Coordinates of N, CA and C in Angstrom, one line a residue:
M1 N 20.8 -3.5 16.6 CA 20.3 -4.7 16.0 C 20.9 -4.8 14.6
S2 N 21.7 -5.9 14.4 CA 22.4 -6.1 13.1 C 21.6 -6.9 12.1
K3 N 20.6 -7.6 12.5 CA 19.9 -8.5 11.6 C 18.9 -7.7 10.8
P4 N 18.7 -8.0 9.5 CA 17.7 -7.3 8.7 C 16.3 -7.4 9.3
F5 N 15.5 -6.3 9.2 CA 14.2 -6.3 9.7 C 13.2 -6.7 8.6
P6 N 12.3 -7.6 8.9 CA 11.4 -8.1 7.9 C 10.4 -7.0 7.5
S7 N 9.8 -7.2 6.3 CA 8.7 -6.3 5.9 C 7.5 -6.5 6.7
P8 N 6.8 -5.5 7.1 CA 5.5 -5.7 7.8 C 4.4 -6.3 7.0
V9 N 3.5 -6.9 7.7 CA 2.3 -7.5 7.0 C 1.1 -6.7 7.5
P10 N 0.6 -5.7 6.8 CA -0.6 -4.9 7.3 C -1.8 -5.8 7.4
E11 N -2.6 -5.4 8.4 CA -3.9 -6.0 8.6 C -5.0 -5.1 8.0
I12 N -5.7 -5.6 7.0 CA -6.7 -4.8 6.3 C -8.1 -5.2 6.8
P13 N -8.9 -4.3 7.3 CA -10.2 -4.6 7.8 C -11.2 -4.7 6.6
V14 N -11.9 -5.9 6.5 CA -12.9 -6.1 5.5 C -14.1 -6.7 6.1
R15 N -15.2 -6.6 5.4 CA -16.5 -7.2 5.9 C -16.5 -8.7 5.7
D16 N -16.0 -9.1 4.5 CA -16.0 -10.5 4.2 C -14.7 -10.9 3.6
V17 N -14.0 -11.8 4.3 CA -12.6 -12.2 3.8 C -12.6 -12.8 2.4
A18 N -13.5 -13.8 2.2 CA -13.5 -14.4 0.9 C -13.8 -13.4 -0.2
R19 N -14.8 -12.6 0.0 CA -15.2 -11.6 -1.1 C -14.1 -10.7 -1.3
A20 N -13.4 -10.2 -0.3 CA -12.3 -9.3 -0.4 C -11.1 -10.0 -1.2
A21 N -10.8 -11.2 -0.8 CA -9.7 -12.0 -1.4 C -10.0 -12.1 -2.9
V22 N -11.2 -12.4 -3.3 CA -11.5 -12.6 -4.7 C -11.2 -11.2 -5.4
Y23 N -11.6 -10.1 -4.8 CA -11.3 -8.8 -5.5 C -9.8 -8.6 -5.6
Y24 N -9.1 -8.8 -4.5 CA -7.6 -8.6 -4.6 C -7.0 -9.5 -5.7
E25 N -7.6 -10.7 -5.8 CA -7.1 -11.7 -6.8 C -7.4 -11.2 -8.2
R26 N -8.7 -11.0 -8.5 CA -9.2 -10.7 -9.8 C -8.8 -9.3 -10.3
C27 N -8.9 -8.3 -9.4 CA -8.7 -6.9 -9.9 C -7.3 -6.4 -9.6
L28 N -6.6 -6.9 -8.6 CA -5.4 -6.3 -8.2 C -4.2 -7.2 -8.4
G29 N -4.4 -8.4 -8.9 CA -3.4 -9.3 -9.3 C -2.7 -10.0 -8.1
F30 N -3.3 -10.1 -6.9 CA -2.7 -10.8 -5.8 C -3.1 -12.3 -5.9
N31 N -2.4 -13.1 -5.2 CA -2.7 -14.5 -5.0 C -3.5 -14.6 -3.7
W32 N -4.5 -15.4 -3.7 CA -5.3 -15.7 -2.5 C -4.6 -16.9 -1.9
D33 N -3.8 -16.7 -0.8 CA -3.0 -17.8 -0.3 C -3.8 -18.7 0.7
W34 N -4.6 -18.1 1.5 CA -5.3 -18.9 2.5 C -6.4 -18.1 3.2
G35 N -7.4 -18.7 3.8 CA -8.3 -18.1 4.7 C -9.7 -17.8 4.0
M36 N -10.7 -18.1 4.7 CA -12.1 -17.9 4.2 C -12.9 -17.0 5.1
E37 N -12.7 -17.1 6.4 CA -13.4 -16.2 7.3 C -12.5 -15.9 8.5
G38 N -12.7 -14.9 9.2 CA -11.8 -14.5 10.3 C -10.6 -13.8 9.7
I39 N -9.6 -14.5 9.2 CA -8.4 -14.0 8.7 C -8.0 -14.7 7.5
G40 N -7.5 -14.0 6.5 CA -6.9 -14.7 5.3 C -5.7 -13.9 4.8
Q41 N -5.0 -14.4 3.9 CA -3.8 -13.7 3.4 C -3.9 -13.7 1.8
V42 N -3.5 -12.5 1.3 CA -3.3 -12.4 -0.1 C -1.8 -11.9 -0.3
S43 N -1.2 -12.2 -1.4 CA 0.2 -11.8 -1.6 C 0.4 -11.6 -3.1
R44 N 1.4 -10.7 -3.3 CA 1.9 -10.5 -4.7 C 3.4 -10.2 -4.6
D45 N 4.2 -11.1 -5.1 CA 5.6 -11.0 -5.0 C 6.0 -10.9 -3.5
S46 N 6.7 -9.9 -3.0 CA 7.1 -9.9 -1.6 C 6.1 -9.1 -0.7
C47 N 5.0 -8.7 -1.3 CA 3.9 -8.0 -0.6 C 2.9 -9.0 0.0
R48 N 2.7 -9.0 1.3 CA 1.7 -9.8 1.9 C 0.7 -8.9 2.7
L49 N -0.6 -9.2 2.6 CA -1.6 -8.5 3.3 C -2.5 -9.5 4.1
F50 N -2.8 -9.2 5.3 CA -3.8 -10.0 6.0 C -5.2 -9.3 5.9
L51 N -6.2 -10.0 5.5 CA -7.5 -9.5 5.4 C -8.3 -10.1 6.6
T52 N -8.9 -9.2 7.4 CA -9.6 -9.7 8.7 C -11.0 -9.1 8.7
D53 N -11.9 -10.0 9.2 CA -13.3 -9.5 9.3 C -13.6 -9.0 10.7
G54 N -14.8 -8.5 10.9 CA -15.2 -7.9 12.2 C -15.1 -8.9 13.4
A55 N -15.4 -10.1 13.2 CA -15.4 -11.1 14.3 C -13.9 -11.3 14.7
Y56 N -13.0 -11.3 13.8 CA -11.6 -11.5 14.1 C -11.0 -10.3 14.8
R57 N -11.4 -9.1 14.4 CA -10.9 -7.8 14.9 C -11.6 -7.3 16.2
E58 N -12.6 -8.0 16.6 CA -13.4 -7.5 17.7 C -12.6 -7.0 18.9
G59 N -12.6 -5.7 19.1 CA -12.0 -5.1 20.2 C -10.5 -4.9 20.2
T60 N -9.9 -5.3 19.1 CA -8.4 -5.2 19.0 C -7.8 -4.5 17.8
S61 N -8.5 -4.5 16.7 CA -7.8 -4.1 15.5 C -8.6 -3.0 14.8
P62 N -8.0 -2.3 13.8 CA -8.7 -1.2 13.1 C -10.0 -1.6 12.5
T63 N -11.0 -0.7 12.6 CA -12.2 -1.0 11.9 C -12.5 0.0 10.8
A64 N -11.8 1.1 10.8 CA -12.0 2.1 9.7 C -11.2 1.7 8.5
P65 N -11.5 2.3 7.4 CA -10.6 2.0 6.2 C -9.2 2.4 6.5
V66 N -8.3 1.7 6.0 CA -6.9 2.0 6.2 C -6.2 2.4 4.8
V67 N -5.0 2.9 4.9 CA -4.3 3.3 3.7 C -3.0 2.5 3.7
I68 N -2.7 1.8 2.6 CA -1.5 1.1 2.4 C -0.7 1.7 1.3
W69 N 0.6 2.1 1.6 CA 1.4 2.7 0.6 C 2.3 1.6 -0.1
I70 N 2.3 1.6 -1.4 CA 3.1 0.6 -2.1 C 4.1 1.3 -2.9
N71 N 5.4 1.1 -2.6 CA 6.5 1.8 -3.2 C 7.1 1.0 -4.4
L72 N 6.9 1.6 -5.6 CA 7.5 0.9 -6.8 C 8.8 1.6 -7.2
N73 N 9.4 1.1 -8.2 CA 10.8 1.4 -8.6 C 10.9 2.5 -9.7
S74 N 9.8 3.0 -10.3 CA 9.9 4.0 -11.3 C 8.5 4.6 -11.6
K75 N 8.5 5.7 -12.3 CA 7.2 6.3 -12.7 C 6.6 5.4 -13.7
A76 N 7.3 4.7 -14.6 CA 6.8 3.8 -15.6 C 6.1 2.6 -14.9
E77 N 6.6 2.1 -13.8 CA 6.0 1.0 -13.1 C 4.7 1.5 -12.5
V78 N 4.6 2.7 -12.0 CA 3.4 3.2 -11.4 C 2.3 3.3 -12.5
D79 N 2.7 3.9 -13.6 CA 1.8 4.0 -14.8 C 1.3 2.7 -15.3
E80 N 2.2 1.7 -15.4 CA 1.9 0.4 -15.9 C 0.9 -0.3 -15.0
L81 N 1.1 -0.2 -13.7 CA 0.2 -0.9 -12.7 C -1.1 -0.2 -12.7
H82 N -1.2 1.1 -12.9 CA -2.4 1.8 -13.0 C -3.2 1.3 -14.2
E83 N -2.5 1.2 -15.3 CA -3.2 0.7 -16.5 C -3.7 -0.7 -16.3
A84 N -2.9 -1.6 -15.8 CA -3.3 -3.0 -15.5 C -4.5 -3.1 -14.6
W85 N -4.5 -2.3 -13.5 CA -5.6 -2.3 -12.5 C -6.8 -1.7 -13.1
S86 N -6.7 -0.7 -13.9 CA -7.8 -0.1 -14.6 C -8.5 -1.1 -15.5
K87 N -7.7 -1.8 -16.3 CA -8.3 -2.8 -17.2 C -8.9 -4.0 -16.5
S88 N -8.5 -4.3 -15.3 CA -9.0 -5.4 -14.6 C -10.2 -5.1 -13.8
G89 N -10.7 -3.8 -13.8 CA -11.9 -3.5 -13.0 C -11.6 -3.0 -11.6
A90 N -10.4 -2.7 -11.3 CA -10.1 -2.1 -10.0 C -10.7 -0.8 -9.8
R91 N -11.1 -0.4 -8.6 CA -11.7 0.9 -8.3 C -10.5 1.9 -8.1
I92 N -10.4 2.7 -9.2 CA -9.3 3.7 -9.2 C -9.9 5.0 -8.6
V93 N -9.3 5.5 -7.5 CA -9.8 6.7 -6.8 C -9.1 7.9 -7.4
A94 N -7.8 7.8 -7.7 CA -7.1 9.0 -8.3 C -6.1 8.5 -9.4
A95 N -6.1 9.1 -10.5 CA -5.2 8.7 -11.6 C -3.8 9.1 -11.3
P96 N -2.8 8.6 -12.0 CA -1.4 8.9 -11.7 C -1.1 10.4 -11.9
E97 N -0.3 10.9 -11.0 CA 0.1 12.3 -11.1 C 1.4 12.4 -10.3
S98 N 2.2 13.4 -10.8 CA 3.4 13.8 -10.0 C 3.1 14.9 -9.1
T99 N 3.3 14.8 -7.8 CA 2.9 15.8 -6.8 C 4.0 16.7 -6.4
P100 N 3.7 17.8 -5.8 CA 4.8 18.7 -5.3 C 5.7 18.1 -4.3
S101 N 5.3 17.0 -3.7 CA 6.1 16.3 -2.7 C 7.0 15.3 -3.4
N102 N 7.1 15.4 -4.7 CA 8.0 14.5 -5.5 C 7.7 13.1 -5.5
L103 N 6.4 12.8 -5.4 CA 5.9 11.4 -5.5 C 5.0 11.4 -6.8
H104 N 5.2 10.3 -7.6 CA 4.4 10.0 -8.7 C 3.5 8.9 -8.2
E105 N 2.2 9.1 -8.2 CA 1.3 8.2 -7.5 C -0.1 8.1 -8.1
F106 N -0.8 7.0 -7.7 CA -2.2 6.9 -8.0 C -2.8 6.1 -6.8
T107 N -4.1 6.2 -6.7 CA -4.8 5.5 -5.5 C -5.9 4.7 -6.1
A108 N -5.9 3.4 -5.5 CA -7.0 2.5 -5.8 C -7.7 2.1 -4.5
A109 N -8.9 1.6 -4.5 CA -9.6 1.2 -3.3 C -10.1 -0.2 -3.5
D110 N -10.3 -0.9 -2.3 CA -10.9 -2.2 -2.4 C -12.4 -2.0 -2.1
L111 N -13.1 -3.2 -2.0 CA -14.5 -3.1 -1.8 C -15.0 -2.5 -0.5
D112 N -14.1 -2.4 0.5 CA -14.4 -1.9 1.8 C -13.9 -0.5 2.0
G113 N -13.4 0.1 1.0 CA -12.9 1.5 1.1 C -11.5 1.7 1.5
N114 N -10.8 0.6 1.8 CA -9.4 0.6 2.1 C -8.7 1.1 0.8
Q115 N -7.6 1.9 1.0 CA -6.9 2.5 -0.1 C -5.5 2.0 -0.3
L116 N -5.1 1.8 -1.5 CA -3.8 1.4 -1.9 C -3.2 2.6 -2.7
R117 N -2.2 3.3 -2.0 CA -1.6 4.4 -2.7 C -0.3 3.9 -3.3
V118 N -0.2 3.8 -4.6 CA 0.9 3.3 -5.3 C 1.8 4.4 -5.7
F119 N 3.1 4.4 -5.4 CA 3.9 5.6 -5.6 C 5.3 5.2 -6.0
Y120 N 6.0 6.2 -6.5 CA 7.4 6.2 -6.7 C 7.9 7.6 -6.3
D121 N 8.9 7.6 -5.4 CA 9.6 8.8 -4.9 C 10.7 9.2 -5.8
F122 N 10.4 10.2 -6.6 CA 11.4 10.6 -7.6 C 12.3 11.7 -7.2
A123 N 12.3 12.1 -5.9 CA 13.1 13.2 -5.4 C 14.6 13.0 -5.7
W124 N 15.1 11.8 -5.6 CA 16.5 11.6 -5.8 C 16.9 11.9 -7.2
E125 N 16.0 11.9 -8.2 CA 16.3 12.1 -9.6 C 16.5 13.6 -9.9
L126 N 16.0 14.5 -9.0 CA 16.1 15.9 -9.3 C 17.5 16.5 -8.9
P127 N 17.9 17.5 -9.7 CA 19.2 18.1 -9.5 C 19.5 18.5 -8.1
D128 N 18.5 19.1 -7.4 CA 18.7 19.6 -6.0 C 18.2 18.6 -5.0
R129 N 18.1 17.3 -5.4 CA 17.7 16.2 -4.5 C 16.2 16.4 -4.1
G130 N 15.5 17.1 -4.9 CA 14.0 17.1 -4.7 C 13.4 18.1 -3.8
G131 N 14.2 19.0 -3.3 CA 13.6 20.0 -2.4 C 13.2 19.5 -1.1
R132 N 13.7 18.4 -0.7 CA 13.4 17.9 0.7 C 14.0 18.8 1.7
I133 N 13.2 19.2 2.6 CA 13.7 20.1 3.7 C 14.7 19.4 4.6
D134 N 15.8 20.0 4.9 CA 16.7 19.4 5.8 C 16.2 19.6 7.2
D135 N 15.6 18.6 7.7 CA 14.9 18.7 9.1 C 15.7 18.0 10.2
T136 N 17.0 17.8 10.0 CA 17.9 17.2 10.9 C 17.8 17.8 12.3
A137 N 17.8 19.1 12.4 CA 17.8 19.8 13.7 C 16.4 19.6 14.4
Q138 N 15.4 19.6 13.6 CA 14.0 19.4 14.2 C 13.9 18.0 14.7
R139 N 14.4 17.0 14.0 CA 14.3 15.6 14.4 C 15.1 15.4 15.7
E140 N 16.3 16.0 15.7 CA 17.2 15.9 16.9 C 16.5 16.5 18.1
A141 N 15.8 17.7 17.9 CA 15.1 18.3 19.0 C 13.9 17.4 19.5
A142 N 13.2 16.8 18.5 CA 12.1 15.9 18.9 C 12.6 14.7 19.7
R143 N 13.8 14.2 19.3 CA 14.4 13.1 20.1 C 14.7 13.5 21.5
G144 N 15.1 14.7 21.7 CA 15.4 15.2 23.1 C 14.2 15.3 23.9
K145 N 13.0 15.5 23.3 CA 11.8 15.7 24.0 C 11.2 14.3 24.4
A146 N 11.6 13.3 23.7 CA 10.9 12.0 23.9 C 11.4 11.3 25.2

């Protein structure tokens, strides 16, 4: 396939679409694009999220809280977003930290317990490329089993 693949649009389970959209708008800086019940959309730059309630998801979609990973371009961007979300009243679950897996990240939650893990992968900045294990052989073996 030679055409670019579009970014996915995650479906976030919420109890009340309008209530969730207001939180995403006021506390997380998203735009509430459309939708009041059933399904709605919030967006921020090129990031789009669908918010869906129980009636919309009945029998087909996730009902437990989900985790969405948001990849930023630097440690400074992660820290700046954490500061902005903290000031706006967002529910911060974990403060920014640099982890042994070479991610600089923090976690926020929405009103329904869904988590947004905001991160920057700084492995490429390290002299040894971040200690990522070369798992090429294991991945090739797994492909052979599939």
